[in-house]
Amino acid sequence: MNVCVFGSAQPKPGDPAYIEAQHLGGLLADAGHQVVTGGYVGTMEAASRGAAEAGGHVIGVTCRQIEAYRPGGANPWVHEVWPTATLTERLDWLTSRCQAFLALPGGIGTLVEVSLAWNLLAVRAISPAPLILIGSGWQAVITILLEQQNHNIDDRVGRLAVCVPTVDAAVEALARWH
């Protein structure tokens, strides 16, 4: 199964967030999944590296608009590149060609990716798939969103996003999905 991993471009090798993402990539590869990321640095690189080092297949979805903003191609752990022209096209590929979505801690770009996947799942624009958000930061964001906007988000939609504390718990939740 293609498992999309969303996350920050900020972590560097040796950072706890990088190590966590690398561990996640390895766990996913060990479980027989293909890892799909945005293809660049940070947790995208770390998840790619972990999967590649565990013998898994890694797909990176790159984007000319991002490379114009931040030069550099796919990280060296990517086996297959899916190149896109625009950020919108990249987001579409990430959400339409994967059967599961895992989000590590991240910034505004990660929030956009999570929100898009969640909305596409909510309106059934893509096939049912797990959306697993990793870490206490996501738990806080989702809790506040659902508490403050509960009159705008029905229970079924709220339950589509599952928060877990660790990457190990995320892979366990993914295994239970099937």
Coordinates of N, CA and C in Angstrom, one line a residue:
M1 N 0.8 -1.2 0.0 CA 0.0 0.0 0.0 C 0.9 1.2 0.0
N2 N 0.5 2.3 -0.7 CA 1.2 3.6 -0.7 C 0.7 4.3 0.6
V3 N 1.7 4.6 1.4 CA 1.4 5.3 2.7 C 2.1 6.7 2.6
C4 N 1.3 7.7 2.6 CA 1.9 9.1 2.5 C 2.3 9.6 3.9
V5 N 3.5 10.1 4.0 CA 3.9 10.6 5.3 C 4.1 12.1 5.1
F6 N 3.3 12.9 5.8 CA 3.4 14.4 5.8 C 4.3 14.8 7.0
G7 N 5.0 15.9 6.9 CA 5.8 16.4 8.0 C 6.7 17.6 7.6
S8 N 7.4 18.1 8.5 CA 8.2 19.3 8.4 C 9.5 19.1 7.6
A9 N 9.8 20.2 6.9 CA 11.1 20.2 6.2 C 12.3 20.7 7.1
Q10 N 12.0 21.0 8.3 CA 13.0 21.7 9.2 C 13.9 20.7 9.9
P11 N 13.5 19.5 10.4 CA 14.5 18.7 11.1 C 15.7 18.3 10.3
K12 N 16.8 18.2 11.0 CA 18.1 17.8 10.4 C 18.5 16.5 10.9
P13 N 19.4 15.7 10.2 CA 19.9 14.5 10.7 C 20.4 14.6 12.2
G14 N 20.0 13.7 13.0 CA 20.4 13.7 14.4 C 19.3 14.4 15.3
D15 N 18.5 15.3 14.8 CA 17.4 15.9 15.5 C 16.4 14.8 16.0
P16 N 15.8 14.9 17.2 CA 14.8 13.9 17.6 C 13.7 13.7 16.6
A17 N 13.2 14.8 15.9 CA 12.1 14.6 14.9 C 12.6 13.9 13.7
Y18 N 13.8 14.1 13.3 CA 14.4 13.3 12.2 C 14.5 11.9 12.5
I19 N 15.0 11.6 13.7 CA 15.2 10.2 14.1 C 13.8 9.5 14.2
E20 N 12.8 10.2 14.7 CA 11.5 9.6 14.8 C 10.9 9.3 13.4
A21 N 11.1 10.2 12.5 CA 10.6 10.0 11.1 C 11.3 8.9 10.4
Q22 N 12.6 8.8 10.7 CA 13.4 7.7 10.1 C 12.9 6.4 10.6
H23 N 12.6 6.3 11.9 CA 12.1 5.1 12.5 C 10.7 4.7 11.9
L24 N 9.9 5.8 11.7 CA 8.6 5.5 11.0 C 8.8 4.9 9.6
G25 N 9.7 5.5 8.8 CA 9.9 5.0 7.5 C 10.3 3.5 7.5
G26 N 11.2 3.2 8.5 CA 11.6 1.8 8.6 C 10.5 0.9 9.0
L27 N 9.7 1.3 9.9 CA 8.5 0.5 10.4 C 7.6 0.2 9.2
L28 N 7.3 1.3 8.4 CA 6.4 1.2 7.3 C 7.0 0.2 6.2
A29 N 8.2 0.3 5.9 CA 8.9 -0.6 5.0 C 8.8 -2.0 5.5
D30 N 9.1 -2.2 6.8 CA 9.1 -3.5 7.4 C 7.7 -4.2 7.3
A31 N 6.7 -3.3 7.3 CA 5.3 -3.8 7.2 C 4.9 -4.0 5.7
G32 N 5.8 -3.8 4.8 CA 5.5 -4.0 3.4 C 4.9 -2.9 2.6
H33 N 4.9 -1.7 3.2 CA 4.3 -0.5 2.5 C 5.3 0.3 1.7
Q34 N 4.9 0.9 0.7 CA 5.7 1.9 0.0 C 5.5 3.2 0.7
V35 N 6.6 4.0 0.9 CA 6.5 5.3 1.5 C 6.5 6.4 0.5
V36 N 5.5 7.2 0.6 CA 5.4 8.4 -0.3 C 5.5 9.6 0.5
T37 N 6.4 10.5 0.1 CA 6.6 11.8 0.8 C 6.7 12.9 -0.2
G38 N 6.8 14.1 0.3 CA 7.0 15.3 -0.5 C 8.3 15.2 -1.2
G39 N 9.2 14.3 -0.8 CA 10.5 14.1 -1.5 C 11.7 14.9 -1.1
Y40 N 11.5 15.9 -0.3 CA 12.6 16.8 0.0 C 13.3 16.5 1.3
V41 N 13.6 17.5 2.1 CA 14.4 17.4 3.3 C 13.6 17.2 4.5
G42 N 14.2 17.2 5.7 CA 13.5 17.2 7.0 C 12.9 15.8 7.2
T43 N 11.7 15.8 7.7 CA 11.1 14.5 8.0 C 10.7 13.7 6.7
M44 N 10.6 14.4 5.6 CA 10.4 13.7 4.3 C 11.6 12.9 4.0
E45 N 12.8 13.5 4.2 CA 14.1 12.8 3.9 C 14.2 11.7 4.9
A46 N 13.9 11.9 6.2 CA 14.1 10.9 7.2 C 13.2 9.7 7.0
A47 N 12.0 9.9 6.7 CA 11.1 8.8 6.5 C 11.5 8.0 5.2
S48 N 12.0 8.8 4.2 CA 12.5 8.1 3.0 C 13.7 7.3 3.3
R49 N 14.6 7.8 4.1 CA 15.8 7.1 4.5 C 15.5 5.9 5.3
G50 N 14.6 6.0 6.3 CA 14.3 4.8 7.1 C 13.7 3.7 6.2
A51 N 12.8 4.1 5.3 CA 12.2 3.1 4.5 C 13.2 2.5 3.5
A52 N 14.1 3.3 2.9 CA 15.1 2.8 2.0 C 16.1 1.9 2.7
E53 N 16.5 2.3 3.9 CA 17.5 1.4 4.7 C 16.9 0.1 5.1
A54 N 15.5 0.1 5.2 CA 14.9 -1.2 5.6 C 14.5 -2.0 4.4
G55 N 14.9 -1.5 3.2 CA 14.6 -2.3 2.0 C 13.3 -2.0 1.3
G56 N 12.7 -0.9 1.7 CA 11.4 -0.5 1.1 C 11.5 0.4 -0.1
H57 N 10.4 0.6 -0.8 CA 10.4 1.5 -2.0 C 9.9 2.8 -1.5
V58 N 10.6 3.9 -2.0 CA 10.3 5.2 -1.6 C 9.9 6.1 -2.9
I59 N 8.8 6.8 -2.8 CA 8.4 7.6 -3.8 C 8.4 9.1 -3.3
G60 N 8.9 10.0 -4.1 CA 9.0 11.4 -3.7 C 8.2 12.2 -4.7
V61 N 7.2 13.0 -4.2 CA 6.4 13.8 -5.1 C 7.0 15.2 -5.0
T62 N 7.7 15.6 -6.1 CA 8.4 16.9 -6.1 C 7.6 17.9 -6.9
C63 N 8.1 19.2 -6.8 CA 7.3 20.3 -7.4 C 8.2 21.4 -7.9
R64 N 8.0 21.8 -9.1 CA 8.8 22.9 -9.6 C 8.6 24.2 -8.8
Q65 N 7.4 24.5 -8.4 CA 7.2 25.7 -7.6 C 8.0 25.7 -6.3
I66 N 8.1 24.6 -5.6 CA 8.8 24.5 -4.4 C 10.3 24.6 -4.7
E67 N 10.8 24.0 -5.8 CA 12.2 24.1 -6.1 C 12.6 25.5 -6.6
A68 N 11.7 26.3 -7.1 CA 11.9 27.7 -7.4 C 12.1 28.5 -6.1
Y69 N 11.4 28.1 -5.1 CA 11.4 28.8 -3.7 C 12.6 28.3 -2.9
R70 N 12.9 27.0 -3.0 CA 13.9 26.4 -2.2 C 14.6 25.4 -3.1
P71 N 15.7 25.8 -3.8 CA 16.4 24.9 -4.8 C 16.8 23.6 -4.2
G72 N 16.8 22.6 -5.1 CA 17.2 21.3 -4.7 C 16.2 20.2 -5.1
G73 N 16.7 19.1 -5.5 CA 15.8 18.1 -6.0 C 15.4 17.1 -4.9
A74 N 15.0 16.0 -5.3 CA 14.5 14.9 -4.3 C 15.7 14.5 -3.5
N75 N 15.4 14.1 -2.3 CA 16.5 13.6 -1.4 C 17.0 12.3 -1.9
P76 N 18.3 11.9 -1.5 CA 18.9 10.8 -2.1 C 18.3 9.4 -1.8
W77 N 17.3 9.4 -0.9 CA 16.7 8.1 -0.5 C 15.5 7.8 -1.3
V78 N 15.1 8.7 -2.2 CA 13.9 8.5 -3.1 C 14.3 7.6 -4.2
H79 N 13.5 6.5 -4.5 CA 13.8 5.6 -5.6 C 13.0 6.0 -6.8
E80 N 11.9 6.6 -6.6 CA 11.0 7.0 -7.8 C 10.5 8.4 -7.5
V81 N 10.6 9.2 -8.5 CA 10.1 10.6 -8.4 C 8.9 10.8 -9.2
W82 N 7.9 11.4 -8.6 CA 6.7 11.8 -9.3 C 6.8 13.3 -9.4
P83 N 7.2 13.9 -10.5 CA 7.4 15.3 -10.6 C 6.1 16.0 -10.9
T84 N 5.9 17.2 -10.3 CA 4.7 18.0 -10.6 C 5.1 19.4 -10.9
A85 N 4.3 20.1 -11.5 CA 4.6 21.5 -11.8 C 4.2 22.5 -10.7
T86 N 3.1 22.3 -10.1 CA 2.5 23.2 -9.1 C 2.3 22.6 -7.8
L87 N 2.2 23.4 -6.8 CA 1.9 22.9 -5.4 C 0.6 22.2 -5.4
T88 N -0.4 22.8 -6.1 CA -1.7 22.2 -6.1 C -1.7 20.8 -6.7
E89 N -1.0 20.7 -7.8 CA -0.8 19.3 -8.4 C -0.1 18.4 -7.5
R90 N 0.9 18.8 -6.8 CA 1.6 18.0 -5.8 C 0.7 17.5 -4.7
L91 N -0.1 18.4 -4.2 CA -1.1 18.1 -3.1 C -2.1 17.0 -3.7
D92 N -2.5 17.2 -4.9 CA -3.5 16.3 -5.5 C -2.8 14.9 -5.6
W93 N -1.6 14.8 -6.1 CA -0.9 13.5 -6.2 C -0.8 12.9 -4.8
L94 N -0.3 13.6 -3.8 CA -0.1 13.1 -2.5 C -1.4 12.5 -1.9
T95 N -2.5 13.2 -2.2 CA -3.8 12.7 -1.6 C -4.6 11.7 -2.5
S96 N -4.3 11.7 -3.8 CA -5.1 10.8 -4.6 C -4.4 9.5 -4.9
R97 N -3.2 9.4 -4.7 CA -2.4 8.2 -5.1 C -1.9 7.3 -3.9
C98 N -2.5 7.7 -2.7 CA -2.1 6.9 -1.5 C -3.3 6.3 -0.8
Q99 N -3.1 5.3 -0.1 CA -4.2 4.6 0.6 C -4.2 4.8 2.1
A100 N -3.2 5.6 2.6 CA -3.2 5.9 4.0 C -2.3 7.2 4.2
F101 N -2.6 8.0 5.2 CA -2.0 9.3 5.5 C -1.5 9.3 6.9
L102 N -0.2 9.5 7.1 CA 0.3 9.7 8.5 C 1.0 11.1 8.5
A103 N 0.7 11.8 9.6 CA 1.3 13.1 9.7 C 2.1 13.2 11.0
L104 N 3.4 13.5 10.7 CA 4.3 13.8 11.8 C 4.2 15.3 12.1
P105 N 4.7 15.8 13.2 CA 4.7 17.2 13.5 C 5.2 18.1 12.3
G106 N 4.6 19.2 12.1 CA 5.0 20.0 11.0 C 4.4 21.4 11.1
G107 N 4.6 22.2 10.1 CA 4.2 23.6 10.1 C 2.9 23.8 9.2
I108 N 2.8 24.9 8.6 CA 1.6 25.3 7.9 C 1.4 24.4 6.7
G109 N 2.5 24.0 6.0 CA 2.4 23.1 4.9 C 1.8 21.8 5.3
T110 N 2.3 21.2 6.4 CA 1.8 20.0 6.9 C 0.3 20.1 7.3
L111 N 0.0 21.2 7.9 CA -1.4 21.5 8.2 C -2.3 21.5 7.0
V112 N -1.8 22.1 5.9 CA -2.6 22.1 4.6 C -2.8 20.7 4.1
E113 N -1.7 19.9 4.2 CA -1.8 18.5 3.7 C -2.8 17.7 4.5
V114 N -2.7 17.8 5.8 CA -3.7 17.1 6.7 C -5.1 17.6 6.4
S115 N -5.3 18.9 6.4 CA -6.6 19.4 6.1 C -7.2 19.0 4.8
L116 N -6.4 19.0 3.8 CA -6.9 18.5 2.5 C -7.3 17.0 2.5
A117 N -6.4 16.2 3.0 CA -6.7 14.8 3.1 C -8.0 14.6 3.9
W118 N -8.1 15.3 5.0 CA -9.3 15.1 5.9 C -10.5 15.5 5.2
N119 N -10.5 16.6 4.5 CA -11.6 17.1 3.7 C -12.0 16.2 2.6
L120 N -11.0 15.7 1.9 CA -11.3 14.7 0.8 C -11.9 13.5 1.3
L121 N -11.5 13.0 2.5 CA -12.1 11.8 3.1 C -13.5 12.1 3.6
A122 N -13.7 13.3 4.1 CA -15.0 13.7 4.6 C -16.1 13.8 3.6
V123 N -15.7 14.3 2.4 CA -16.7 14.4 1.3 C -16.7 13.2 0.4
R124 N -15.9 12.2 0.7 CA -15.8 10.9 0.0 C -15.3 11.2 -1.4
A125 N -14.4 12.2 -1.6 CA -13.8 12.4 -2.9 C -12.6 11.4 -3.2
I126 N -12.1 10.8 -2.1 CA -11.1 9.7 -2.2 C -11.7 8.5 -1.5
S127 N -11.1 7.4 -1.7 CA -11.5 6.1 -1.1 C -11.2 6.2 0.4
P128 N -12.1 5.6 1.3 CA -11.8 5.6 2.7 C -10.3 5.2 3.0
A129 N -9.7 5.9 3.9 CA -8.3 5.6 4.2 C -8.0 6.1 5.6
P130 N -7.1 5.5 6.3 CA -6.7 6.1 7.6 C -6.0 7.4 7.5
L131 N -6.3 8.3 8.4 CA -5.6 9.6 8.6 C -5.2 9.6 10.0
I132 N -3.9 9.4 10.2 CA -3.3 9.2 11.5 C -2.3 10.3 11.8
L133 N -2.6 11.1 12.9 CA -1.8 12.2 13.2 C -1.0 11.9 14.5
I134 N 0.3 12.1 14.4 CA 1.3 11.6 15.4 C 1.8 12.7 16.2
G135 N 1.6 12.6 17.6 CA 2.2 13.5 18.5 C 1.2 14.4 19.2
S136 N 1.6 14.9 20.4 CA 0.8 15.7 21.2 C 0.3 17.0 20.6
G137 N 1.2 17.6 19.7 CA 0.8 18.8 19.0 C -0.5 18.6 18.2
W138 N -0.5 17.5 17.4 CA -1.7 17.3 16.6 C -2.9 17.0 17.5
Q139 N -2.7 16.3 18.6 CA -3.8 16.0 19.5 C -4.4 17.3 20.0
A140 N -3.5 18.3 20.4 CA -4.0 19.6 20.9 C -4.8 20.3 19.8
V141 N -4.2 20.4 18.6 CA -4.9 21.1 17.5 C -6.3 20.5 17.2
I142 N -6.3 19.2 17.1 CA -7.6 18.5 16.8 C -8.6 18.7 17.9
T143 N -8.2 18.6 19.1 CA -9.1 18.7 20.3 C -9.7 20.1 20.3
I144 N -8.8 21.1 20.1 CA -9.3 22.5 20.1 C -10.3 22.7 18.9
L145 N -9.9 22.3 17.7 CA -10.7 22.4 16.6 C -12.1 21.8 16.8
L146 N -12.1 20.5 17.2 CA -13.4 19.9 17.4 C -14.2 20.5 18.6
E147 N -13.6 21.0 19.6 CA -14.3 21.6 20.7 C -14.9 23.0 20.3
Q148 N -14.1 23.8 19.6 CA -14.5 25.1 19.2 C -15.4 25.2 18.0
Q149 N -15.3 24.2 17.1 CA -16.0 24.2 15.9 C -17.0 23.0 15.8
N150 N -17.4 22.5 17.0 CA -18.2 21.3 17.0 C -19.5 21.4 16.3
H151 N -20.1 22.6 16.2 CA -21.3 22.9 15.5 C -21.1 22.9 14.0
N152 N -19.9 22.9 13.6 CA -19.6 22.9 12.1 C -19.0 21.6 11.6
I153 N -18.7 20.7 12.5 CA -18.0 19.4 12.2 C -18.8 18.3 12.8
D154 N -19.5 17.5 11.9 CA -20.3 16.4 12.5 C -19.3 15.3 13.0
D155 N -19.9 14.4 13.9 CA -19.1 13.4 14.6 C -18.4 12.5 13.6
R156 N -19.1 12.1 12.5 CA -18.5 11.2 11.6 C -17.2 11.8 11.0
V157 N -17.2 13.0 10.6 CA -16.1 13.7 10.1 C -15.0 13.8 11.1
G158 N -15.4 14.2 12.3 CA -14.4 14.3 13.4 C -13.6 13.0 13.7
R159 N -14.3 11.9 13.5 CA -13.6 10.6 13.8 C -12.7 10.2 12.7
L160 N -12.7 10.8 11.6 CA -11.8 10.4 10.5 C -10.4 10.7 10.8
A161 N -10.1 11.6 11.6 CA -8.7 11.9 12.0 C -8.4 11.2 13.3
V162 N -7.4 10.4 13.4 CA -7.1 9.7 14.6 C -5.7 10.2 15.1
C163 N -5.7 10.6 16.3 CA -4.4 11.0 16.9 C -3.8 9.9 17.8
V164 N -2.5 9.8 17.6 CA -1.7 8.8 18.4 C -0.5 9.5 18.9
P165 N 0.1 9.0 20.0 CA 1.3 9.6 20.6 C 2.6 9.4 20.0
T166 N 2.8 8.2 19.3 CA 4.1 7.9 18.8 C 4.0 7.2 17.4
V167 N 5.2 7.1 16.7 CA 5.2 6.5 15.4 C 4.9 5.0 15.6
D168 N 5.3 4.4 16.7 CA 5.0 3.0 16.9 C 3.4 2.8 17.0
A169 N 2.8 3.7 17.7 CA 1.3 3.6 17.8 C 0.7 3.9 16.4
A170 N 1.3 4.7 15.6 CA 0.7 5.0 14.3 C 0.7 3.8 13.4
V171 N 1.8 3.1 13.4 CA 2.0 1.9 12.6 C 1.0 0.8 13.1
E172 N 0.8 0.7 14.4 CA -0.1 -0.2 15.0 C -1.6 0.1 14.6
A173 N -1.9 1.4 14.6 CA -3.2 1.9 14.2 C -3.4 1.6 12.7
L174 N -2.4 1.8 11.9 CA -2.5 1.5 10.5 C -2.7 0.0 10.2
A175 N -2.1 -0.9 11.0 CA -2.2 -2.3 10.8 C -3.7 -2.7 11.2
R176 N -4.3 -2.0 12.2 CA -5.6 -2.4 12.6 C -6.7 -1.9 11.6
W177 N -6.3 -1.0 10.7 CA -7.2 -0.4 9.8 C -7.7 -1.5 8.8
H178 N -6.9 -2.5 8.5 CA -7.3 -3.5 7.5 C -8.0 -4.7 8.1

